[in-house]
Short mmCIF file of C-alpha atoms and ligand atoms in Angstrom, two decimals:
data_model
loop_
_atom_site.label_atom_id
_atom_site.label_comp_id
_atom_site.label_asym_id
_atom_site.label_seq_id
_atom_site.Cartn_x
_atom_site.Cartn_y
_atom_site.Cartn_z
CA UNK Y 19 108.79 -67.95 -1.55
CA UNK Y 20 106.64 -67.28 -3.87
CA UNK Y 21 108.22 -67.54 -7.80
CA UNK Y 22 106.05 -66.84 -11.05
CA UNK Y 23 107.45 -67.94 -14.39
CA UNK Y 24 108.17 -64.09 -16.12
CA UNK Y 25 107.71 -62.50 -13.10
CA UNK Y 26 110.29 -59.23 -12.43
CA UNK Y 27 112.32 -59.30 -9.63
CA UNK Y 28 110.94 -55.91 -9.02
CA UNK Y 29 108.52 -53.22 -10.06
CA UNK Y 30 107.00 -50.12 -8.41
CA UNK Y 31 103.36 -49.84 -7.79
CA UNK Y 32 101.35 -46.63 -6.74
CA UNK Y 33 98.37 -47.11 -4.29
CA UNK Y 34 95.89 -44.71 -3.91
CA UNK Y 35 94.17 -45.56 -0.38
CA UNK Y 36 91.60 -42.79 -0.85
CA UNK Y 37 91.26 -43.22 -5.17
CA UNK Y 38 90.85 -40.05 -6.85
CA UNK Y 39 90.07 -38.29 -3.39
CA UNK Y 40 91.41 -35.33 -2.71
CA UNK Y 41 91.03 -31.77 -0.77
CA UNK Y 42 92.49 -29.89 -3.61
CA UNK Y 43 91.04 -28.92 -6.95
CA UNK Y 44 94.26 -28.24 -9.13
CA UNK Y 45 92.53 -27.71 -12.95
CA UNK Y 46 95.23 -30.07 -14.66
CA UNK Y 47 94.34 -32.75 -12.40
CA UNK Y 48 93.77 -35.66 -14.92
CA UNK Y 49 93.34 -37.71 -11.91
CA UNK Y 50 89.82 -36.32 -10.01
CA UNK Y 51 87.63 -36.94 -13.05
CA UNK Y 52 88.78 -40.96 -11.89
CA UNK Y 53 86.26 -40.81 -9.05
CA UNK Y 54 83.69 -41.82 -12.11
CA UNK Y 55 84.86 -45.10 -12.15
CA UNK Y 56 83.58 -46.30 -8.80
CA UNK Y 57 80.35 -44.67 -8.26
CA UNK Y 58 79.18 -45.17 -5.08
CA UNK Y 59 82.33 -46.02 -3.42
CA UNK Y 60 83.47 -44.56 0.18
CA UNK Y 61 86.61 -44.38 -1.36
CA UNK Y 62 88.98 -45.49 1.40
CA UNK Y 63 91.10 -48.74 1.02
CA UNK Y 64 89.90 -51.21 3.68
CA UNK Y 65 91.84 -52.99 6.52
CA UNK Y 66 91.85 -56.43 4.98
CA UNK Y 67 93.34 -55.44 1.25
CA UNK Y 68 95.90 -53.21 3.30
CA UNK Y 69 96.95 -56.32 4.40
CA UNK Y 70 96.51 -58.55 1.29
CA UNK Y 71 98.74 -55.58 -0.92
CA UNK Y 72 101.45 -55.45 1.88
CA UNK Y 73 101.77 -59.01 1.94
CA UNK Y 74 101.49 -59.69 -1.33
CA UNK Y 75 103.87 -56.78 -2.27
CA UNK Y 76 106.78 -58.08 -0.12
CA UNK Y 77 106.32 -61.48 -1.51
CA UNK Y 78 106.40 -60.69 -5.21
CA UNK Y 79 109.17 -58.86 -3.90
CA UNK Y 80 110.80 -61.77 -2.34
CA UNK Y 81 114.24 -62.41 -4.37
CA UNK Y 82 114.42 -58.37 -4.36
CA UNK Y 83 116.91 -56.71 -1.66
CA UNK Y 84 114.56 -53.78 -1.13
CA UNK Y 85 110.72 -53.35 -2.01
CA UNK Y 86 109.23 -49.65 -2.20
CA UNK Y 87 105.51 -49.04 -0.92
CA UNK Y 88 104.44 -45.93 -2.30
CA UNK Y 89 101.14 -44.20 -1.12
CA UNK Y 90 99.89 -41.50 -3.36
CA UNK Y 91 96.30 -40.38 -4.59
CA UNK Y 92 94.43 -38.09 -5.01
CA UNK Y 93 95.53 -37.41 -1.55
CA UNK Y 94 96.81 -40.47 0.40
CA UNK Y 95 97.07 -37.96 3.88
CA UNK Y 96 93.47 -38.03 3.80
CA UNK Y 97 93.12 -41.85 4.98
CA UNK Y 98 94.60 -40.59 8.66
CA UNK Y 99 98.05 -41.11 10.26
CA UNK Y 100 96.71 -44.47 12.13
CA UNK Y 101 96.47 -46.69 8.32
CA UNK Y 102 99.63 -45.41 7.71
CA UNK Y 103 100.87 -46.89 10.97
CA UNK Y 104 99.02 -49.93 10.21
CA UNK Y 105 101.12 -49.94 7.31
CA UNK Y 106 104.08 -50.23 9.12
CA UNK Y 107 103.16 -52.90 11.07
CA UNK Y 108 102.18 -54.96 8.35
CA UNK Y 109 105.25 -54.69 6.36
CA UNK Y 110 107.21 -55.26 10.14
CA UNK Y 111 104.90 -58.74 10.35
CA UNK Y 112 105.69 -59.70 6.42
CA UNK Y 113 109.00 -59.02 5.45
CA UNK Y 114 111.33 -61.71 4.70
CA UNK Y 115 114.25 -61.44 7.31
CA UNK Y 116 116.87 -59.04 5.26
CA UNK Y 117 114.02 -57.49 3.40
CA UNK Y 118 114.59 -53.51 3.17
CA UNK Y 119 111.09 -51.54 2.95
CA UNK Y 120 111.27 -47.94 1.77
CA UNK Y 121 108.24 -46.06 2.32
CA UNK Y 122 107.24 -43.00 0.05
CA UNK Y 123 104.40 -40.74 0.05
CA UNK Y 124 103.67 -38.32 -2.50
CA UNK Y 125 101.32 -35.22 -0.96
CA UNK Y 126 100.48 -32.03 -1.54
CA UNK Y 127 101.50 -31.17 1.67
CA UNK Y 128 98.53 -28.87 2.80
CA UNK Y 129 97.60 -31.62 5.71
CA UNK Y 130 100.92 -31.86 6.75
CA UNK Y 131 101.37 -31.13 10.69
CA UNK Y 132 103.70 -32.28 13.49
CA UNK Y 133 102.16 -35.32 14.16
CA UNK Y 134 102.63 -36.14 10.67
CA UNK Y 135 106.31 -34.82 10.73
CA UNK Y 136 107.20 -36.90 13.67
CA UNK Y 137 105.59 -39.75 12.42
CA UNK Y 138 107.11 -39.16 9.13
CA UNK Y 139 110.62 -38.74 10.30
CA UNK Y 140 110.68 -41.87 12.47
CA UNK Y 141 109.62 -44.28 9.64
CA UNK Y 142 111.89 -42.65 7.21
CA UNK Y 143 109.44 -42.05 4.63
CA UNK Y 144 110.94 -40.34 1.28
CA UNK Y 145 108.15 -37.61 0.96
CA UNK Y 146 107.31 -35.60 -2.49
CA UNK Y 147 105.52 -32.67 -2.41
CA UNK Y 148 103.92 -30.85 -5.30
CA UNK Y 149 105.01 -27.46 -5.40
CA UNK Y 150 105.12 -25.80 -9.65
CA UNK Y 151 107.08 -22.69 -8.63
CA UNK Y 152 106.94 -19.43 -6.99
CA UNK Y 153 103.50 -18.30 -5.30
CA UNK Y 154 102.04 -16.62 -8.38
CA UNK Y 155 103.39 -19.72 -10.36
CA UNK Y 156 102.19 -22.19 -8.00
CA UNK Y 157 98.42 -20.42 -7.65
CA UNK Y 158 98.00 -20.36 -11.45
CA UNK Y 159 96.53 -23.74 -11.48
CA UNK Y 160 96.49 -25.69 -8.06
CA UNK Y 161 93.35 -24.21 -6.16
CA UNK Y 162 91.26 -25.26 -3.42
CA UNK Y 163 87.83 -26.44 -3.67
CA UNK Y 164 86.60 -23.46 -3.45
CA UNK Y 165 89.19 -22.02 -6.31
CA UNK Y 166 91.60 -20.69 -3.41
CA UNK Y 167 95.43 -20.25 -3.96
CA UNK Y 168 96.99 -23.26 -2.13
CA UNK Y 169 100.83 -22.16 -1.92
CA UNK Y 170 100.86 -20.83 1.47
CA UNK Y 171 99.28 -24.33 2.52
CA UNK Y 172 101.64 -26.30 1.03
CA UNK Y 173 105.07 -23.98 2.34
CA UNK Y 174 103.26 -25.05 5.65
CA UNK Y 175 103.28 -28.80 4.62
CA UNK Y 176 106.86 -28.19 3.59
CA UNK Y 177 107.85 -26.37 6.87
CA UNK Y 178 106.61 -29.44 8.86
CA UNK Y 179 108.98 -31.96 7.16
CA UNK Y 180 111.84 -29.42 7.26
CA UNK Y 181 111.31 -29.02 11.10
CA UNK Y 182 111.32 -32.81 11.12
CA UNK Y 183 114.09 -33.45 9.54
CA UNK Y 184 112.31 -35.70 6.90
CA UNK Y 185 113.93 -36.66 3.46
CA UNK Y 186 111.95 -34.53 0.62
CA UNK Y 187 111.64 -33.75 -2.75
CA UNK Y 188 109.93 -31.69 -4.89
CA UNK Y 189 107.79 -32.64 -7.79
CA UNK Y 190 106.80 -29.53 -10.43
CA UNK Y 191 104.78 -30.03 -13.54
CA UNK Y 192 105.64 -27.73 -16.18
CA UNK Y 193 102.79 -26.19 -17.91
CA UNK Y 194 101.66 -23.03 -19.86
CA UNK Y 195 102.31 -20.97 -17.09
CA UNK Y 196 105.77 -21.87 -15.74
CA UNK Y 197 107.02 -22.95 -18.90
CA UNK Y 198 109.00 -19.83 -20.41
CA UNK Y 199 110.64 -19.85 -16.57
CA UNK Y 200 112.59 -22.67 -16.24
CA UNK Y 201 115.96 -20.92 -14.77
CA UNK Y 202 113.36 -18.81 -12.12
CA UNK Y 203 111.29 -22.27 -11.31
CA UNK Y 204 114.43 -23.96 -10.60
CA UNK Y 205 116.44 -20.88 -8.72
CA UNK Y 206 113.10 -20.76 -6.64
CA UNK Y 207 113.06 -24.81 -6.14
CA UNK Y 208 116.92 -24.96 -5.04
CA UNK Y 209 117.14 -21.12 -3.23
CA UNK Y 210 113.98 -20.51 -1.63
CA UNK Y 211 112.79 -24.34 -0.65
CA UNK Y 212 116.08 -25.64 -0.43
CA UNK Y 213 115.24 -28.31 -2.40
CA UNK Y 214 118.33 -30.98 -3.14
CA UNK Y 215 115.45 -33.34 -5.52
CA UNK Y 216 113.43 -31.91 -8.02
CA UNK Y 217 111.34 -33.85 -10.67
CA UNK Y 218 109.80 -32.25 -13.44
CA UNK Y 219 106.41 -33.44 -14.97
CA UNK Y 220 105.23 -32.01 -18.16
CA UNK Y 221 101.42 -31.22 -17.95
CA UNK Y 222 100.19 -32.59 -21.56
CA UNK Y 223 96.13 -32.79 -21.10
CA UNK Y 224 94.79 -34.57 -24.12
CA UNK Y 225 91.63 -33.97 -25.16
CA UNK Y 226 89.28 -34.28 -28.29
CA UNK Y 227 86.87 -31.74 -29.67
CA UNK Y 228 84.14 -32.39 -27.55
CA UNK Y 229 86.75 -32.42 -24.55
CA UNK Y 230 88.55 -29.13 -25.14
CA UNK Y 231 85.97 -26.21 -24.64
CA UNK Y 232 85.37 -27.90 -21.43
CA UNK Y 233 88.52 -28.37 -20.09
CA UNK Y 234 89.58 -24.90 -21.47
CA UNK Y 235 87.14 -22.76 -19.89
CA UNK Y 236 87.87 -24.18 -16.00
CA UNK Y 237 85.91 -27.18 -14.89
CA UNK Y 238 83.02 -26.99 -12.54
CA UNK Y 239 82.59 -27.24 -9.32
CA UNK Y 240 81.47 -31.24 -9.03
CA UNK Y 241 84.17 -33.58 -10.04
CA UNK Y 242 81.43 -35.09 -12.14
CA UNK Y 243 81.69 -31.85 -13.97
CA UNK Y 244 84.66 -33.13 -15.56
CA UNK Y 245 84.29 -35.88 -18.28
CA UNK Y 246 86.19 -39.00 -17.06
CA UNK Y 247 89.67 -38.12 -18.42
CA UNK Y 248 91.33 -41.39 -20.73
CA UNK Y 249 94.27 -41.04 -23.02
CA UNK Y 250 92.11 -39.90 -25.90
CA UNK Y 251 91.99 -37.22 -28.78
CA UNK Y 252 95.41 -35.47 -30.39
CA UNK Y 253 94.46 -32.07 -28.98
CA UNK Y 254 95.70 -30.34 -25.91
CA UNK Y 255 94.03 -27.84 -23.44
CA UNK Y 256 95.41 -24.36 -22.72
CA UNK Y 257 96.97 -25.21 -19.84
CA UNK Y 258 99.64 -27.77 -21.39
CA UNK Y 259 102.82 -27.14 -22.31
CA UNK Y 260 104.09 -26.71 -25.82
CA UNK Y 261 106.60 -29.15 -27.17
CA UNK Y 262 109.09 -26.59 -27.68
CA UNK Y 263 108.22 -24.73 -24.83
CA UNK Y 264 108.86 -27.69 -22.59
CA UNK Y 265 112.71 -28.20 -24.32
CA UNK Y 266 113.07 -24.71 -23.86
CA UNK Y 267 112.17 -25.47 -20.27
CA UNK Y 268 114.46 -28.02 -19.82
CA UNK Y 269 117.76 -26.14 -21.65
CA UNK Y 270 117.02 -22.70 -19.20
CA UNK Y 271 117.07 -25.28 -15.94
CA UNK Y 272 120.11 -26.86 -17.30
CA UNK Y 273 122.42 -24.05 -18.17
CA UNK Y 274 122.10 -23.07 -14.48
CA UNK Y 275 122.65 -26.35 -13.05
CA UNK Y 276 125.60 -27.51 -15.50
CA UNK Y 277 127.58 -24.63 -13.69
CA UNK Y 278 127.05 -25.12 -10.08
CA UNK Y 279 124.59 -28.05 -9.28
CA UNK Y 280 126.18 -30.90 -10.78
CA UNK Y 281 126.00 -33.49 -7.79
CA UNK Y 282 124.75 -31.13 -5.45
CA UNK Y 283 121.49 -30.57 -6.56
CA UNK Y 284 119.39 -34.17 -8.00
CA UNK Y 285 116.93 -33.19 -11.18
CA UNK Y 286 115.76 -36.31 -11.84
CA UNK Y 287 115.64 -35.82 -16.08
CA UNK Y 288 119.18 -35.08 -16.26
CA UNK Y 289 120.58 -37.85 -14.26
CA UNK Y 290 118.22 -40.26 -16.26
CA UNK Y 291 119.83 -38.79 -19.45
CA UNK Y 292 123.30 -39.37 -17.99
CA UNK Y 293 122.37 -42.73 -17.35
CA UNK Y 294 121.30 -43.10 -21.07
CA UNK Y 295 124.24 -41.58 -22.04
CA UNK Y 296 126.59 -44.12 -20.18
CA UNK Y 297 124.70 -47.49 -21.55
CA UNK Y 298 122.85 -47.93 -17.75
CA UNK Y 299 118.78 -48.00 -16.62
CA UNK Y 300 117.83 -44.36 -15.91
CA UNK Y 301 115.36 -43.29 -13.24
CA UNK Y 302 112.16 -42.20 -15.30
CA UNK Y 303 110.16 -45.08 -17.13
CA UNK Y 304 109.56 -42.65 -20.00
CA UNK Y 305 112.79 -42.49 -20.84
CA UNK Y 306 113.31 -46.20 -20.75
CA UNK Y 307 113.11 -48.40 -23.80
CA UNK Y 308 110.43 -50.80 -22.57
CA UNK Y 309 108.26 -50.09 -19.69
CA UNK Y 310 105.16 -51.99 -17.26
CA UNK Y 311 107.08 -51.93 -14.50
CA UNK Y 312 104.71 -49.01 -12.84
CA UNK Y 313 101.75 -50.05 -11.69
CA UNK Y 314 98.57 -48.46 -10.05
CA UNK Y 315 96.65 -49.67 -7.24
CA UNK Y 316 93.48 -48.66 -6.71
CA UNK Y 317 91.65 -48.12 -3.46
CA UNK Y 318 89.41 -51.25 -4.08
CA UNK Y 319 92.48 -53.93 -5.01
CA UNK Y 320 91.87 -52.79 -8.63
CA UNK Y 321 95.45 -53.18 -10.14
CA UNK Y 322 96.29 -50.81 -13.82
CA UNK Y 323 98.70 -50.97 -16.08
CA UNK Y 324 99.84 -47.17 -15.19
CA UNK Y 325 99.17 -44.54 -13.12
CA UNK Y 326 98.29 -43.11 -16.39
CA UNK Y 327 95.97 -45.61 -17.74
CA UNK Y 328 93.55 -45.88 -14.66
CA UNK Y 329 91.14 -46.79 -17.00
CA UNK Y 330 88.69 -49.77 -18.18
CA UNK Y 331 90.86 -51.13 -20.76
CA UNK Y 332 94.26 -50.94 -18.81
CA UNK Y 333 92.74 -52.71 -15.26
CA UNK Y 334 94.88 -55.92 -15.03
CA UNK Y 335 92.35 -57.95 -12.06
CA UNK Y 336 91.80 -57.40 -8.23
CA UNK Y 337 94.39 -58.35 -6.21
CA UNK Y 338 91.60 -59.32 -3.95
CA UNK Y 339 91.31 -62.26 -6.51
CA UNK Y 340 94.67 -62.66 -8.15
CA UNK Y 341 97.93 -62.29 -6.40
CA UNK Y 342 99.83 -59.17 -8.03
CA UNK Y 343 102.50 -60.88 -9.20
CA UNK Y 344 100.56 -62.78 -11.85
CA UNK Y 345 98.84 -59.71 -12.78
CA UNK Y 346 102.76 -57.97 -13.44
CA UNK Y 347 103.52 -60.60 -14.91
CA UNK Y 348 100.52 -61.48 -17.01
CA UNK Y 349 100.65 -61.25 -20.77
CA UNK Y 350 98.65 -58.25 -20.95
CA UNK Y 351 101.25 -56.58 -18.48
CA UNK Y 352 104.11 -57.78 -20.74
CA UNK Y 353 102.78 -56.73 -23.83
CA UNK Y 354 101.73 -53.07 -22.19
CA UNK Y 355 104.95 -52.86 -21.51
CA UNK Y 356 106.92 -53.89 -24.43
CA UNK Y 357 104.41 -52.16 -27.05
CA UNK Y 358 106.46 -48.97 -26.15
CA UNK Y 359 109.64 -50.03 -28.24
CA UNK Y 360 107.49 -52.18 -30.21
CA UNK Y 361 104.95 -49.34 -31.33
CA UNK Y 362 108.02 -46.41 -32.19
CA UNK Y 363 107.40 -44.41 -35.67
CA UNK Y 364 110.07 -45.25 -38.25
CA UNK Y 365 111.21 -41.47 -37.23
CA UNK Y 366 112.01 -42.20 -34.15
CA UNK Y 367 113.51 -45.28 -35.15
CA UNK Y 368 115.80 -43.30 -37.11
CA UNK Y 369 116.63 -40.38 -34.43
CA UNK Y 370 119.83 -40.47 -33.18
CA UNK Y 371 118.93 -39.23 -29.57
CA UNK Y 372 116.66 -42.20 -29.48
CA UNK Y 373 118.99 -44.12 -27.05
CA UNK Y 374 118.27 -41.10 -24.46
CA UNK Y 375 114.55 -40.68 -25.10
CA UNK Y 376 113.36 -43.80 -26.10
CA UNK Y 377 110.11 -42.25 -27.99
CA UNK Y 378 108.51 -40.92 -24.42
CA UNK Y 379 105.90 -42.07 -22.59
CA UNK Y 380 103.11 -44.15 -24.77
CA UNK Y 381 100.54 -41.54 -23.24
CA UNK Y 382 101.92 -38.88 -25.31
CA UNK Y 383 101.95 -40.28 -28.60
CA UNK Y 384 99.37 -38.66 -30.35
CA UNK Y 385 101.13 -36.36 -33.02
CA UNK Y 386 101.81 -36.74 -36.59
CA UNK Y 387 105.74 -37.35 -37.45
CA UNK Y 388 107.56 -34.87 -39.70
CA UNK Y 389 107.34 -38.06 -41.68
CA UNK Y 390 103.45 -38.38 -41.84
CA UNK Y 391 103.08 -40.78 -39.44
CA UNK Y 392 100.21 -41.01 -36.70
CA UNK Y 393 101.98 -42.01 -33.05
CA UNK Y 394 104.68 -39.37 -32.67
CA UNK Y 395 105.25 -38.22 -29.04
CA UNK Y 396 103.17 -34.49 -28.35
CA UNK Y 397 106.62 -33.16 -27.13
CA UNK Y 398 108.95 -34.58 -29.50
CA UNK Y 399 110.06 -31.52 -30.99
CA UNK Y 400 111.20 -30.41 -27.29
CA UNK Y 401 113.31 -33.93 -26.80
CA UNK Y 402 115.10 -33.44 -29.29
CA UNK Y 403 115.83 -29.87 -29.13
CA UNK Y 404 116.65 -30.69 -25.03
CA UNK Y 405 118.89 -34.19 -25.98
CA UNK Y 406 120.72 -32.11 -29.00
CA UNK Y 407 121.59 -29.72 -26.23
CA UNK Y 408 122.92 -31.74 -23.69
CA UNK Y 409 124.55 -33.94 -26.08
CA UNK Y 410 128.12 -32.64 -25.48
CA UNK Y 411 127.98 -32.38 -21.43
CA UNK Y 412 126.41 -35.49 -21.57
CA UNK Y 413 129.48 -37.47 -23.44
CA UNK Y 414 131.86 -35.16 -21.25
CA UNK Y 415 130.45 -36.22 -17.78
CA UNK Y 416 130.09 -40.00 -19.25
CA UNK Y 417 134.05 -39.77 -20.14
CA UNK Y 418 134.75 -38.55 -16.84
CA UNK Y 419 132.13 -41.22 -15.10
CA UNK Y 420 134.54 -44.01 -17.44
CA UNK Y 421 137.87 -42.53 -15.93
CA UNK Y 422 136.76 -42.13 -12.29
CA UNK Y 423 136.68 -38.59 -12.42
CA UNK Y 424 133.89 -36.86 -10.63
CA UNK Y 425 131.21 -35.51 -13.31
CA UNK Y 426 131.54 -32.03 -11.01
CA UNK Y 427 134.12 -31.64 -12.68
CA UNK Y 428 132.47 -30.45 -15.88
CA UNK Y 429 131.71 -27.10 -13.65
CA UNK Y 430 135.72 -26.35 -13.79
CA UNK Y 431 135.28 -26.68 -17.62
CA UNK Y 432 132.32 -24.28 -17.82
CA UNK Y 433 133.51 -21.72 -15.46
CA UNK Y 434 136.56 -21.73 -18.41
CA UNK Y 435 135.01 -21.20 -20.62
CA UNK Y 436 132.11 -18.90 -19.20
CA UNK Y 437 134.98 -16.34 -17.92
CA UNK Y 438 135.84 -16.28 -22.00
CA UNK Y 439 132.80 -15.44 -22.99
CA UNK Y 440 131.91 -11.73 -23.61
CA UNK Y 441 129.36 -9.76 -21.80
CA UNK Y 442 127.38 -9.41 -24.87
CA UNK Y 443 127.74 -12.74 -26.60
CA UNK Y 444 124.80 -15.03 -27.23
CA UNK Y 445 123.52 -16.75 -24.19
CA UNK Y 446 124.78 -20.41 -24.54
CA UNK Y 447 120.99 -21.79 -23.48
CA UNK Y 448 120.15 -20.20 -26.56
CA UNK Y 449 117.26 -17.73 -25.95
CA UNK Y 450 118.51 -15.33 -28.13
CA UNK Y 451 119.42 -12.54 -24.79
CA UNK Y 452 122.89 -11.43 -24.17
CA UNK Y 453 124.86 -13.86 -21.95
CA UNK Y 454 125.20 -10.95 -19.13
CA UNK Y 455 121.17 -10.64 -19.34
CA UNK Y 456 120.70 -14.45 -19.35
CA UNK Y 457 122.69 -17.57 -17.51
CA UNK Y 458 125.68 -14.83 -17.16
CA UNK Y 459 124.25 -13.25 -14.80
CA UNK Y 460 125.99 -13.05 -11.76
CA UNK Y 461 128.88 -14.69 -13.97
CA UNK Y 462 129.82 -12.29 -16.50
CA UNK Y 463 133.10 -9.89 -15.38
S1 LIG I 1654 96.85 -32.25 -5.24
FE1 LIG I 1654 97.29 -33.83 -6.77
S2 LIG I 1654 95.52 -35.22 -6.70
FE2 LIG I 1654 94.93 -33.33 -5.66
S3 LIG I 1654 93.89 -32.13 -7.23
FE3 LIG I 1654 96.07 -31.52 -7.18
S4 LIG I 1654 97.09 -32.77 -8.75
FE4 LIG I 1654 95.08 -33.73 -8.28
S1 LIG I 1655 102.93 -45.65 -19.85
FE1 LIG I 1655 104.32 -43.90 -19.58
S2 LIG I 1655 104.19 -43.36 -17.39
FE2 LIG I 1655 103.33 -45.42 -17.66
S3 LIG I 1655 105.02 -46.82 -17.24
FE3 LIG I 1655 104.97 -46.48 -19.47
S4 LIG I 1655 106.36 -44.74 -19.84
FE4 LIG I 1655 105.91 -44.79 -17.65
S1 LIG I 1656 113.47 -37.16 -29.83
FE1 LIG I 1656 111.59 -37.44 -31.02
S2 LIG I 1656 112.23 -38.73 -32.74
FE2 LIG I 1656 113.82 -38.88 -31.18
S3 LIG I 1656 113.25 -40.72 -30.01
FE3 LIG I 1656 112.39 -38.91 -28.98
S4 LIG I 1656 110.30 -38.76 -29.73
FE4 LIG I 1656 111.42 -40.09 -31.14
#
């Protein structure tokens, strides 16, 4: 077994088979402008580092009772069924006897067809697809190549792994253009998809001056059109979504779930904030107090810090040429993560919903602090409006958590107090509407 002084028991790392390749041209993508960084390359992940990440992932996974391989991209689909088969058969020739290997695969779904699905289905692959809403949601900003709405594509995708019975969820960035509809995104996500998982991502595209014409006025039709994207500059593009707006976004989804969702439908931010709330590790690294424990792999055994930093001064070594456990557990990886509690403004310090947020994701902190300093997190101002607001469920369902009380139950203490409530009271998510116009509707007598 293989045992490296600092090394975590576990971590999670992202490999992109096919880099920054992909058949789709959403204009948010941070990720396509990537494709810069290995001119030249045939961007597919050869047969002999398949092998040297699957072994080496199970082994630095050795004292672990499960290891995750996650394939994402770009577009991972676009490497063919047969290296994800290979795939299978590596981890089936590697893994330690008692070893559990889940296999994800995030997609867009629009190669999706029944050869996937069955193969899909019989491996037991977790699958997330990227759908941001309703059609005319959905179209605003993931296009073709050629500029083309994708969402019919993708309901096609999502059809395939419904008729196959595979385990999905749905990942939706929130953005200028879905983020005053949080309550229709989500009704839309749970009614019309059927979705049980839902992650939202918020779409903050940094960019500098010289960046933000650019970006704002659509990219062109070359990926080298786009400048190579890094964490740079403390302005945002058009397209991202304001810090308020995306606390807004986050209230409107939870004042429909808090009534009728609670452990029937999964949203990944609110069960991380319940886990804050009870003292245990939540689900999203950006939320947690310390992070590095997310890695990117690149098509060419290039390991990052991040999927987020994919950039020169965040690659870590080859795994080609160092096994990836020293790399996780190199200083550089240690110190990446740590800096993210280290490097918190004495505002946040001070915040007393930092135990739930945790500052955000480093990636984000470009804003001034209300107290003048440089480093405050873009959406800040939406944390803590969303934390304030969940505040009191949030204690509720931990006291109920504490006396082994099902925190459903908090839907028995809404629907109280909802059928109290006048028709023409304030709406409780606090948009300023009438309750009967807002998240009374259907509710109010
Ligand atoms: S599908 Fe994903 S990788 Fe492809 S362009 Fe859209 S956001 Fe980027
Ligand atoms: S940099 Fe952000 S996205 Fe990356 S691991 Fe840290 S918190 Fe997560
Ligand atoms: S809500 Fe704002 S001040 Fe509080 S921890 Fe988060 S980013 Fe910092």
């Amino acid at each position: 077994m293989l045992t490296m002084p600092g090394a975590p028991v576990a971590f999670h790392a992202m490999a992109k088979p096919t880099g920054a390749i992909c058949n789709l041209d959403c204009e948010y993508c941070f990720f396509l402008s990537k494709e810069m960084l290995y001119p030249g390359s045939r961007f597919r992940m050869a047969e002999g580092l398949q092998e040297t990440y699957i072994r080496q992932l199970l082994e630095a996974h050795a004292r672990a009772p499960e290891v995750v391989v996650a394939w994402q991209g770009g577009e991972p689909t676009i490497m063919g069924i047969e290296f994800f088969r290979r795939s299978i058969e590596l981890q089936r020739r590697y893994a330690p006897p008692g070893q559990r290997v889940v296999n994800t695969l995030q997609t867009n779904g629009t190669l999706l067809d029944d050869e996937w699905g069955a193969f899909l289905k019989e491996h037991e692959f977790l699958v997330g697809i990227s759908i941001d809403g309703p059609p005319d949601i959905h179209d605003t900003y993931r296009v073709s190549k050629g500029g083309l709405p994708t969402f019919d594509r993708v309901a096609a995708g999502l059809d395939v792994l419904r008729r196959h019975g595979v385990d999905w969820n749905v990942l939706t960035t929130i953005h200028a253009a879905n983020g005053d509809q949080g309550a229709r995104v989500y009704r839309f996500l749970r009614d019309e998809l059927g979705a049980r998982f839902v992650q939202f991502i918020p779409i903050v595209e940094r960019a500098t001056p010289a960046t933000l014409a650019a970006a704002n006025a659509g990219w062109g039709n070359e990926v080298t059109d786009r400048p190579l994207y890094v964490q740079q500059g403390n302005l945002v593009t058009d397209r991202s979504v304001g810090p308020v707006q995306y606390g807004r976004f986050l209230i409107d989804v939870f004042e429909e779930w808090v009534r009728r969702d609670i452990g029937l439908v999964y949203v990944q931010m609110f069960d991380t904030a319940l886990a804050n709330w009870v003292g245990e590790p939540g689900g999203m690294c950006v939320h947690a107090e310390t992070c590095g424990l997310q890695l990117a792999l690149e098509h060419n055994g290039d390991l990052y810090c991040c999927d987020h930093f994919v950039e020169p001064d965040y690659l870590l070594g080859n795994i080609a040429e160092q096994h990836m456990q020293e790399l996780v557990a190199s200083p550089k990886q240690r110190k990446f993560g740590l800096d993210k509690r280290d490097s918190l403004t004495r505002y946040c310090l001070q915040c007393d919903v930092r135990f739930a947020c945790n500052g955000g994701c480093p990636k984000d902190r470009f804003a001034t602090s209300p107290l003048g300093e440089p480093g405050q997190h873009y959406l800040c101002p939406g944390y803590e409006l969303f934390f304030h607001h969940v505040d009191r469920p949030m204690r509720l369902m931990a006291g109920m958590l504490a006396n082994d009380r099902a925190p459903a139950d908090l839907m028995g203490i809404y629907a109280t107090t909802d059928a109290r409530r006048g028709r023409n009271a304030p709406c409780t998510c606090g948009s300023g509407r009438k309750w009967k116009h807002c998240h009374g509707v259907d509710r109010a007598a």
